[in-house]
N, CA, C and O of each residue as an XYZ file, in Angstrom:
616
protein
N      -4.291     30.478    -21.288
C      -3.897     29.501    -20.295
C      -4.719     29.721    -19.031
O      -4.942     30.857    -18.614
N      -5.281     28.341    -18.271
C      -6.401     28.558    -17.078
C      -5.065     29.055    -16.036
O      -3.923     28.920    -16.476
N      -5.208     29.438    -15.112
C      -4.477     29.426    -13.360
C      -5.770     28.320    -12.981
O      -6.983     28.377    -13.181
N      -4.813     27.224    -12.290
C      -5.562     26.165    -11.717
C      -4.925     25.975    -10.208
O      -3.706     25.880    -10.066
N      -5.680     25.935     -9.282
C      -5.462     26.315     -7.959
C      -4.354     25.176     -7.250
O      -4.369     24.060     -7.769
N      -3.756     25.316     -6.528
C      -3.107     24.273     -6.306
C      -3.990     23.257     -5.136
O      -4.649     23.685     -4.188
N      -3.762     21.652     -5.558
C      -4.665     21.098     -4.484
C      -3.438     20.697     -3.425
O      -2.297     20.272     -3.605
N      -4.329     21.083     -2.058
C      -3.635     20.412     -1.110
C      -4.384     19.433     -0.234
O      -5.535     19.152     -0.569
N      -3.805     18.816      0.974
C      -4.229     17.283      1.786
C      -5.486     17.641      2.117
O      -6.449     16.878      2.057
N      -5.540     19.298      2.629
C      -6.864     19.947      2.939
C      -8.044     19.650      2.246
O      -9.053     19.229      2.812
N      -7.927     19.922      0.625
C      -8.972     19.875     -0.647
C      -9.055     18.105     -0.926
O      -9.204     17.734     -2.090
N      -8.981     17.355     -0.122
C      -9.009     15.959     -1.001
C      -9.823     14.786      0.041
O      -9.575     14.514      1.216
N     -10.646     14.346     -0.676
C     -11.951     13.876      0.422
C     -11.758     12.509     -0.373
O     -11.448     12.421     -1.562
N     -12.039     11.297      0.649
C     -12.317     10.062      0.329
C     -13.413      9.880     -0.948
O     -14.547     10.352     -0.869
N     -13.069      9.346     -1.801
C     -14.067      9.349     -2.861
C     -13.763     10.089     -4.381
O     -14.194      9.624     -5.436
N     -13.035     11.179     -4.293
C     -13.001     12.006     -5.250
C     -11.992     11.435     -5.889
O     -10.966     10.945     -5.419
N     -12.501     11.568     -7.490
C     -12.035     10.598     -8.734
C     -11.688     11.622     -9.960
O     -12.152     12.724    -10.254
N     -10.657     10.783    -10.564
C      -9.911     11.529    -11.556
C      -9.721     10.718    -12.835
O      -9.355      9.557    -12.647
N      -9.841     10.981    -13.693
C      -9.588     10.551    -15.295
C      -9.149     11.083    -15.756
O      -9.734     12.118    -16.074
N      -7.070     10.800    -16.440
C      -7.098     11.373    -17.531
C      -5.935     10.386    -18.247
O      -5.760      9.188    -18.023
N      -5.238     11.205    -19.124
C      -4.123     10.251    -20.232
C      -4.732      9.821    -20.928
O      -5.948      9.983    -20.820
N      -4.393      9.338    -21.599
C      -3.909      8.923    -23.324
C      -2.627      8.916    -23.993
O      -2.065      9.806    -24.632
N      -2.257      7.666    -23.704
C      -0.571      7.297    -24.010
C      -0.698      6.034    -24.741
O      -0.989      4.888    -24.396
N      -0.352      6.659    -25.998
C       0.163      5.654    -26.928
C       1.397      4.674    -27.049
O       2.336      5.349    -27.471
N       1.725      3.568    -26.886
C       2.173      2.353    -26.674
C       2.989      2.086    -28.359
O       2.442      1.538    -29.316
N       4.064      2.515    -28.337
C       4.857      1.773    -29.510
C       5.731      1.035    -29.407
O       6.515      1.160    -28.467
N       5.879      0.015    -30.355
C       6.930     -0.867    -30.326
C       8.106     -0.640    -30.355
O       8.830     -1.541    -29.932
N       8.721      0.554    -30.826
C       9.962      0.684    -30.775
C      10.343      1.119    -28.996
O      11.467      1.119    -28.495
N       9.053      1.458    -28.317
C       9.855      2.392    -26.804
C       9.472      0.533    -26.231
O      10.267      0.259    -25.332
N       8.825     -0.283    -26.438
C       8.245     -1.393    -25.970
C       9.823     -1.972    -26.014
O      10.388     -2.099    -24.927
N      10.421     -2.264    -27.027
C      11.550     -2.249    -27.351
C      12.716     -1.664    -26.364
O      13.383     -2.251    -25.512
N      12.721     -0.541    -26.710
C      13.576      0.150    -25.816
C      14.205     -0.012    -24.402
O      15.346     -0.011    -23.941
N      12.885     -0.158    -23.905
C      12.660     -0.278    -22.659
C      12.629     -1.581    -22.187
O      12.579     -1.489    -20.961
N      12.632     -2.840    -22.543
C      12.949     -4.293    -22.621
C      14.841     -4.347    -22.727
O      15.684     -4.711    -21.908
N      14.957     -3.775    -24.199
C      16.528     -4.349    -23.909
C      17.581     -3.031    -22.503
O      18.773     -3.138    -22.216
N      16.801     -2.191    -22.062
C      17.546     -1.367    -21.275
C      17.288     -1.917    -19.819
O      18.174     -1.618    -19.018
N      15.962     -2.866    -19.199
C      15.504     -2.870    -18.177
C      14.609     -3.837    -18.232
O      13.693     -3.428    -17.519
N      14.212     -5.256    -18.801
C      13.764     -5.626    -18.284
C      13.865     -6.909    -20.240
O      13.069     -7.150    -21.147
N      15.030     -7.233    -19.981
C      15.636     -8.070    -21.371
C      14.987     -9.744    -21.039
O      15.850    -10.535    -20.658
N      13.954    -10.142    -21.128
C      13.063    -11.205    -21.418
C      12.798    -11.527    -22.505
O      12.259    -10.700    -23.241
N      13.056    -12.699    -22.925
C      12.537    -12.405    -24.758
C      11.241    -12.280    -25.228
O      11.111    -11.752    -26.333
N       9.784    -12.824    -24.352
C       8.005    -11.751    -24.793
C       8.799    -10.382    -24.660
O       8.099     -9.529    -25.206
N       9.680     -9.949    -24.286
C       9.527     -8.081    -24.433
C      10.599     -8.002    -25.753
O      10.653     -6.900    -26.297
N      11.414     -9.030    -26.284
C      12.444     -8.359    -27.149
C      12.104     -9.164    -28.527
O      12.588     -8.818    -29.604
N      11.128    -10.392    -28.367
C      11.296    -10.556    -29.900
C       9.797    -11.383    -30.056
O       9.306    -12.245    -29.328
N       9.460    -10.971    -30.879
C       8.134    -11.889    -31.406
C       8.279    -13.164    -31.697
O       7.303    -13.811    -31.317
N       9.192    -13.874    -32.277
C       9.230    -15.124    -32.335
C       9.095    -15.805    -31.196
O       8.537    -16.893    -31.058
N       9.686    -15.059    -30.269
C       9.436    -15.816    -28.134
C       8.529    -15.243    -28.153
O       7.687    -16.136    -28.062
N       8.179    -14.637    -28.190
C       6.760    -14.361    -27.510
C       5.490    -14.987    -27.994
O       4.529    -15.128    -27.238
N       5.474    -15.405    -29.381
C       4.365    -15.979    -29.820
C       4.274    -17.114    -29.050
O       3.233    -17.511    -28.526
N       5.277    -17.606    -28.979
C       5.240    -19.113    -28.021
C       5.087    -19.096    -26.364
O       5.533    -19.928    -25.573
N       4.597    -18.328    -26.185
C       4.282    -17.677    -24.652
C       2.602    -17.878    -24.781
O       1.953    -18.398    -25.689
N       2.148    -17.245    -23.484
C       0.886    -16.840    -23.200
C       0.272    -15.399    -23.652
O      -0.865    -14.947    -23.511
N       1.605    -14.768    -24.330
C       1.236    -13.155    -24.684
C       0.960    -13.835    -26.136
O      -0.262    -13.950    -26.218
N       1.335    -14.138    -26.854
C       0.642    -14.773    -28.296
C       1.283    -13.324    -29.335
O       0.925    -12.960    -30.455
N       2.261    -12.800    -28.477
C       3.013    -11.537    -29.643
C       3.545    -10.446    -28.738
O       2.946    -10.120    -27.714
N       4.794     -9.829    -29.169
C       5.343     -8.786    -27.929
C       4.558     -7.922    -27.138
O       3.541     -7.332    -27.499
N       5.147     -7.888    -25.940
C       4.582     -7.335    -24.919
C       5.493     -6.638    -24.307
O       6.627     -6.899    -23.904
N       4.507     -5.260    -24.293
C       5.261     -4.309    -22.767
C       5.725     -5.050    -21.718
O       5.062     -6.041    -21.410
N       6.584     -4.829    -21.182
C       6.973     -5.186    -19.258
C       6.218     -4.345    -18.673
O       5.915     -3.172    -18.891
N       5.848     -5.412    -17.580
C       4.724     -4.834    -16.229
C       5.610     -3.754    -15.926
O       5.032     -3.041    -15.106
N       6.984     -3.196    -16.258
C       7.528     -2.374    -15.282
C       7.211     -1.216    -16.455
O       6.683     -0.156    -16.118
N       7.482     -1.422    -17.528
C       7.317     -0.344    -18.383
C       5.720      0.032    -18.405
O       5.390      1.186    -18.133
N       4.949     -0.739    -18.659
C       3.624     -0.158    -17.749
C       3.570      0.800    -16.387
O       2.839      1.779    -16.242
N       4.046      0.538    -15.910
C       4.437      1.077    -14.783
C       4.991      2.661    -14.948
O       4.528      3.675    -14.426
N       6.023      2.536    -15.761
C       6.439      3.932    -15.842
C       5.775      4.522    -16.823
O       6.198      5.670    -16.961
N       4.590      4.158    -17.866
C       4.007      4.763    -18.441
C       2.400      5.618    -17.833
O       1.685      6.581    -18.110
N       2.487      4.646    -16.996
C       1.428      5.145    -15.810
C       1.975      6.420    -15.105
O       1.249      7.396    -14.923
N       3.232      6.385    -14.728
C       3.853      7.248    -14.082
C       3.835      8.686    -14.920
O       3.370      9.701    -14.402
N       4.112      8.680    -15.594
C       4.240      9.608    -17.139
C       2.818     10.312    -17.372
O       2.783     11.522    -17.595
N       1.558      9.487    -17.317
C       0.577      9.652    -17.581
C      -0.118     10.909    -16.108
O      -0.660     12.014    -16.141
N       0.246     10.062    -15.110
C       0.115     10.682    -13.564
C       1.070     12.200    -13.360
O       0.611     13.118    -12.680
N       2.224     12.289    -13.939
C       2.941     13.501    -13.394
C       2.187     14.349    -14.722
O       1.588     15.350    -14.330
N       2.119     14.120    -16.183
C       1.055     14.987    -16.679
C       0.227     15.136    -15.984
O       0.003     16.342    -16.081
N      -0.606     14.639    -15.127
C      -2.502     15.306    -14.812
C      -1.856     16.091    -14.035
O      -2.306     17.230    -14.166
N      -0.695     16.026    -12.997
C      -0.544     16.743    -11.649
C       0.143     17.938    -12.445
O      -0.328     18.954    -11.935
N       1.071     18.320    -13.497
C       0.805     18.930    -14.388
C      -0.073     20.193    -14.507
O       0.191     21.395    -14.483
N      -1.223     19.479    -14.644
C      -2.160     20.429    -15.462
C      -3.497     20.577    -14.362
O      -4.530     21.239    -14.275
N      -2.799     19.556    -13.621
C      -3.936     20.081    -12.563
C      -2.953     20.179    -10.712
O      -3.129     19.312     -9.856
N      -2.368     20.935    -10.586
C      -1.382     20.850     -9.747
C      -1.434     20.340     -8.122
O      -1.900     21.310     -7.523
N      -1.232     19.517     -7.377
C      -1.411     19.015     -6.140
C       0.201     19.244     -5.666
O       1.158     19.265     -6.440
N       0.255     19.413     -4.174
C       1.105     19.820     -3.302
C       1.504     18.114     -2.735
O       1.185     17.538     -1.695
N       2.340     17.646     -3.942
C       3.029     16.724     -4.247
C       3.914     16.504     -2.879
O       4.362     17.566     -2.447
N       4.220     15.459     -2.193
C       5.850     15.504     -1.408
C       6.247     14.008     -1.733
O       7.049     13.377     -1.044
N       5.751     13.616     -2.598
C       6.353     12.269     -3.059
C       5.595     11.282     -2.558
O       4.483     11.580     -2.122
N       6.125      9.687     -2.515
C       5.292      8.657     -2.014
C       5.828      8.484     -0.913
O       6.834      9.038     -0.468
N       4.612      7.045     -0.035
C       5.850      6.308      0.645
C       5.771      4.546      0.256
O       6.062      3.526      0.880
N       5.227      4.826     -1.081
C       5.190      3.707     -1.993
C       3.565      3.368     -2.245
O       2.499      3.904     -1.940
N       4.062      1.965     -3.105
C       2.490      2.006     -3.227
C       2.495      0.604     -2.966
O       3.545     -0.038     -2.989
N       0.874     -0.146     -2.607
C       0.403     -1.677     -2.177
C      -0.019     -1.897     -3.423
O      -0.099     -1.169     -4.412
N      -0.385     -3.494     -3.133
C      -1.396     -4.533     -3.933
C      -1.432     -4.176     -6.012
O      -2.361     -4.156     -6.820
N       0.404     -3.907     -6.179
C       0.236     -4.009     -7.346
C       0.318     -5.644     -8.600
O       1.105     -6.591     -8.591
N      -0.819     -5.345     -9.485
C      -1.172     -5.884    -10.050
C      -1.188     -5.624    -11.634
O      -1.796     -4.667    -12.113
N      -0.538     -6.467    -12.340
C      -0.339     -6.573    -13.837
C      -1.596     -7.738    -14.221
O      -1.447     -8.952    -14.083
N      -3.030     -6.975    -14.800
C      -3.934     -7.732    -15.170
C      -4.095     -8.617    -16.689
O      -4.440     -9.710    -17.140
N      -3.601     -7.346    -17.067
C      -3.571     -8.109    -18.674
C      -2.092     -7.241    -19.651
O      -1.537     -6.142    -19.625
N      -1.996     -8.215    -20.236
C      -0.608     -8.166    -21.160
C      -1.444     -6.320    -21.489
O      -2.580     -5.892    -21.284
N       0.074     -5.558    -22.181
C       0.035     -4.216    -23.036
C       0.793     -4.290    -23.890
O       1.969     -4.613    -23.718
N       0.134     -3.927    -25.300
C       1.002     -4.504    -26.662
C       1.158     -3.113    -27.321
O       0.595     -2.074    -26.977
N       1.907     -3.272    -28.190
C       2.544     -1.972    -29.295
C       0.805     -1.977    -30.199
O       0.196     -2.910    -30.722
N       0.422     -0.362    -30.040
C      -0.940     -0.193    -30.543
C      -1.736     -0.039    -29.704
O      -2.720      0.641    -29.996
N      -1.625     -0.600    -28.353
C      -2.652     -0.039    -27.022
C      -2.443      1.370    -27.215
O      -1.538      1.908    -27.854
N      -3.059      1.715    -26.805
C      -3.774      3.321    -26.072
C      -3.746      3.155    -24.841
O      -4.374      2.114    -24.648
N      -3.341      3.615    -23.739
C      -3.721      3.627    -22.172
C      -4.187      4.610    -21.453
O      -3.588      5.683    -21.526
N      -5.145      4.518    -20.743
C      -5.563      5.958    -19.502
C      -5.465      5.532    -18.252
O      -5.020      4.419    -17.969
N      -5.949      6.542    -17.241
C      -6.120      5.953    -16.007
C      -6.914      6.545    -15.474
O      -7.573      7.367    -16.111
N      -7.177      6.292    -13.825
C      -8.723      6.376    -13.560
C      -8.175      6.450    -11.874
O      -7.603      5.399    -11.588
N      -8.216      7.348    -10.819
C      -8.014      7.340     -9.549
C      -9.173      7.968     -9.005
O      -9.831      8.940     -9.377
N      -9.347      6.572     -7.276
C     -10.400      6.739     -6.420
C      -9.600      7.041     -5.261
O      -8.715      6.221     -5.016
N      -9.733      8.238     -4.332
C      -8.972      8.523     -2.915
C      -9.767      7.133     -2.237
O     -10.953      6.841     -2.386
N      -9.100      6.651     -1.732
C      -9.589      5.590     -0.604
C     -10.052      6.001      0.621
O     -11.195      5.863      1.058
N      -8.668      6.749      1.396
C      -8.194      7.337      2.222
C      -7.550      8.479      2.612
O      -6.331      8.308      2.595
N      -7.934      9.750      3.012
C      -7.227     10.483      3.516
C      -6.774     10.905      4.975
O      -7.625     11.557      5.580
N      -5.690     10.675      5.595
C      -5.043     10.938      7.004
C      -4.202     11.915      7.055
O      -3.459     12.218      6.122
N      -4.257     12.567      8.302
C      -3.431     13.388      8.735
C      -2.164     12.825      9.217
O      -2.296     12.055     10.168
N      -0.586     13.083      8.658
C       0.463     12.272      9.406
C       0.532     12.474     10.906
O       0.594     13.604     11.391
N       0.522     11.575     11.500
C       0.703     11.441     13.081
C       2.226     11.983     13.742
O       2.411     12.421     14.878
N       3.250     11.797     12.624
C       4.286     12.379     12.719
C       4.948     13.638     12.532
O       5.745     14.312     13.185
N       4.198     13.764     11.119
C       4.553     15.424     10.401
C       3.477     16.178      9.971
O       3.060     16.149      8.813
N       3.053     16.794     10.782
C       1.633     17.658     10.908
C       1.960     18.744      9.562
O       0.949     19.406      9.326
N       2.429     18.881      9.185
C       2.630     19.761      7.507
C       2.314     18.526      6.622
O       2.072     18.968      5.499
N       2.208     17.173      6.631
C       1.526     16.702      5.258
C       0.514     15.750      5.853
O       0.354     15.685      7.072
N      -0.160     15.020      5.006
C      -1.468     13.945      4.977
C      -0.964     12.913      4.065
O       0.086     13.062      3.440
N      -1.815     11.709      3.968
C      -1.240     10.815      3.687
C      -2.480     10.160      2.878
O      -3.346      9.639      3.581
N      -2.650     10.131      1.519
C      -3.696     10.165      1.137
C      -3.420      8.996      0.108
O      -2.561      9.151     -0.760
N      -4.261      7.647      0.222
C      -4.191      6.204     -0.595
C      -5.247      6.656     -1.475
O      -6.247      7.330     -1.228
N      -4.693      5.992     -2.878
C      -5.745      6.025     -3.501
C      -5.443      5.071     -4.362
O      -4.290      4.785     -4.687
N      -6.772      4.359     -4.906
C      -6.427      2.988     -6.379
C      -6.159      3.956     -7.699
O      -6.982      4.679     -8.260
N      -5.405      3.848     -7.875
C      -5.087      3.501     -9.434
C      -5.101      2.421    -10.251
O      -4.530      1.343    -10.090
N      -6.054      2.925    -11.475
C      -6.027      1.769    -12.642
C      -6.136      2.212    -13.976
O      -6.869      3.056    -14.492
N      -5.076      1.319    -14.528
C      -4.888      1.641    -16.201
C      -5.408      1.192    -16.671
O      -5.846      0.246    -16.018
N      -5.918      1.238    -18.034
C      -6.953      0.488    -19.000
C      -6.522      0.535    -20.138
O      -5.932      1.598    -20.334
N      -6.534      0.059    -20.752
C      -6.310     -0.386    -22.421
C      -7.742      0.701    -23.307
O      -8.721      1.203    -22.755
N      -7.375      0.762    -24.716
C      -8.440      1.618    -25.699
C      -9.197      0.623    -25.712
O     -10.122      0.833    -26.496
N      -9.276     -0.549    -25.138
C     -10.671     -1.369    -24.770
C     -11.431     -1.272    -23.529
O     -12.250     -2.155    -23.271
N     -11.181      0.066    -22.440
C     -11.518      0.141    -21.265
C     -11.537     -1.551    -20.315
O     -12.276     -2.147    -19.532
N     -10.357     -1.734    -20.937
C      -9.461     -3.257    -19.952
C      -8.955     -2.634    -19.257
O      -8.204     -1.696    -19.522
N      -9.372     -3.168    -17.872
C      -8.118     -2.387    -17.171
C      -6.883     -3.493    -16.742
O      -6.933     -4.554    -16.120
N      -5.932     -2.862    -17.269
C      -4.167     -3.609    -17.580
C      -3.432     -3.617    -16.210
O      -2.759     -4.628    -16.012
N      -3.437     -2.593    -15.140
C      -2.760     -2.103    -14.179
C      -3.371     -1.860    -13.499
O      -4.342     -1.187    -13.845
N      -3.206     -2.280    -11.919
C      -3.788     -1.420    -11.011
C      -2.913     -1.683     -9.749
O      -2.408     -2.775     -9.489
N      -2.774     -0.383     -8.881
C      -2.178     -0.377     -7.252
C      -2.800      0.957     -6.580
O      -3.481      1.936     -6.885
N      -2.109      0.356     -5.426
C      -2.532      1.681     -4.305
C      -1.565      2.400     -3.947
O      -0.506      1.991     -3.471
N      -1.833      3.365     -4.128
C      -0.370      4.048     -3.936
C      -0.544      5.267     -3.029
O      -1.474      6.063     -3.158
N       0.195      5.338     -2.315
C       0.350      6.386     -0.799
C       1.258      7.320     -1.054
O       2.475      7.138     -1.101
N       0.389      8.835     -1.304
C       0.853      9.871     -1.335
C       1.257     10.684     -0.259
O       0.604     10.568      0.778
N       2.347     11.615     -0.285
C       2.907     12.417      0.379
C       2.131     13.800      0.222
O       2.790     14.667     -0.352
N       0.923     14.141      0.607
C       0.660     15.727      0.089
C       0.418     16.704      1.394
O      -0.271     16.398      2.368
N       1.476     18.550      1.118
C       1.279     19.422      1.864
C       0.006     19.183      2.564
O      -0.969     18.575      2.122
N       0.134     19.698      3.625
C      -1.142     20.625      4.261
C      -1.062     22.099      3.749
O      -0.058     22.783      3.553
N      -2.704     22.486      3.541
C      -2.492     23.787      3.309
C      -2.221     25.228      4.760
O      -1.892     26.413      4.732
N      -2.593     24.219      5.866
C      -2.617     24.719      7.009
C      -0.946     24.934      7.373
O      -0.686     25.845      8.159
N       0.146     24.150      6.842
C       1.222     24.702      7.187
C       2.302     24.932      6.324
O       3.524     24.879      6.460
N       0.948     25.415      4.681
C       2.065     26.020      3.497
C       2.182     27.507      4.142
O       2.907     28.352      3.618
């Protein structure tokens, strides 16, 4: 097993990019996750959905969403950052339908990194996120504003 250093607001420069995941997309959690949270019939039955613009069941933009999420707390995971949560994220966008049989990854650019003006122990660091399909489509994308330590007042 590596020791992988922990990143903090300090270590993270406008520009620096990350790739990882690989999350497989099945119909039964596609399923799942439709009749628990988001019961539309493109997410619960193929017969509606063929008659849609999805042309056959489809993930919910929200279950995208939390599969992204899933995908993101693995990398931080295995590559550890001095996490303090969000304070949400902008300009999200559901580009293209995600079907049972996608593959998904993702792909983050820091936009921005600031020092909080308020709480001098964290930074405030935007960055795009975008998901892509095993066709390097990208399905998802937002900006999302992180909460991360300073290492100056771990």
């Amino acid at each position: 097993m590596k020791l992988v250093a922990m990143r903090y607001f300090d270590d993270i420069q406008p520009g620096d990019r990350a790739s990882f995941g690989g999350y497989a997309v099945t119909r039964e959690e596609v399923l799942e996750f439709a009749r628990k949270y988001d019961p539309q019939p493109f997410h619960l039955s193929d017969e509606a959905a063929a008659k849609t613009h999805f042309g056959r069941l489809a993930a919910s933009g929200w279950h995208t969403n939390a599969m992204t999420m899933a995908m993101l707390v693995a990398h931080y995971e295995a590559n550890p950052i001095a996490s303090l949560g969000a304070a949400g994220i902008d300009e999200l966008r559901w580009l293209k339908p995600v079907y049972p049989g996608d593959v998904l990854r993702c792909e983050t650019e820091v936009l921005e990194a600031r020092a909080s003006q308020s709480r001098p122990d964290m930074g405030i660091v935007r960055s795009r996120l975008t998901t892509f399909n095993q066709n390097d489509e990208p399905v998802l994308t937002f900006i999302a504003n992180a909460l991360i330590a300073r290492r100056t007042a771990a």
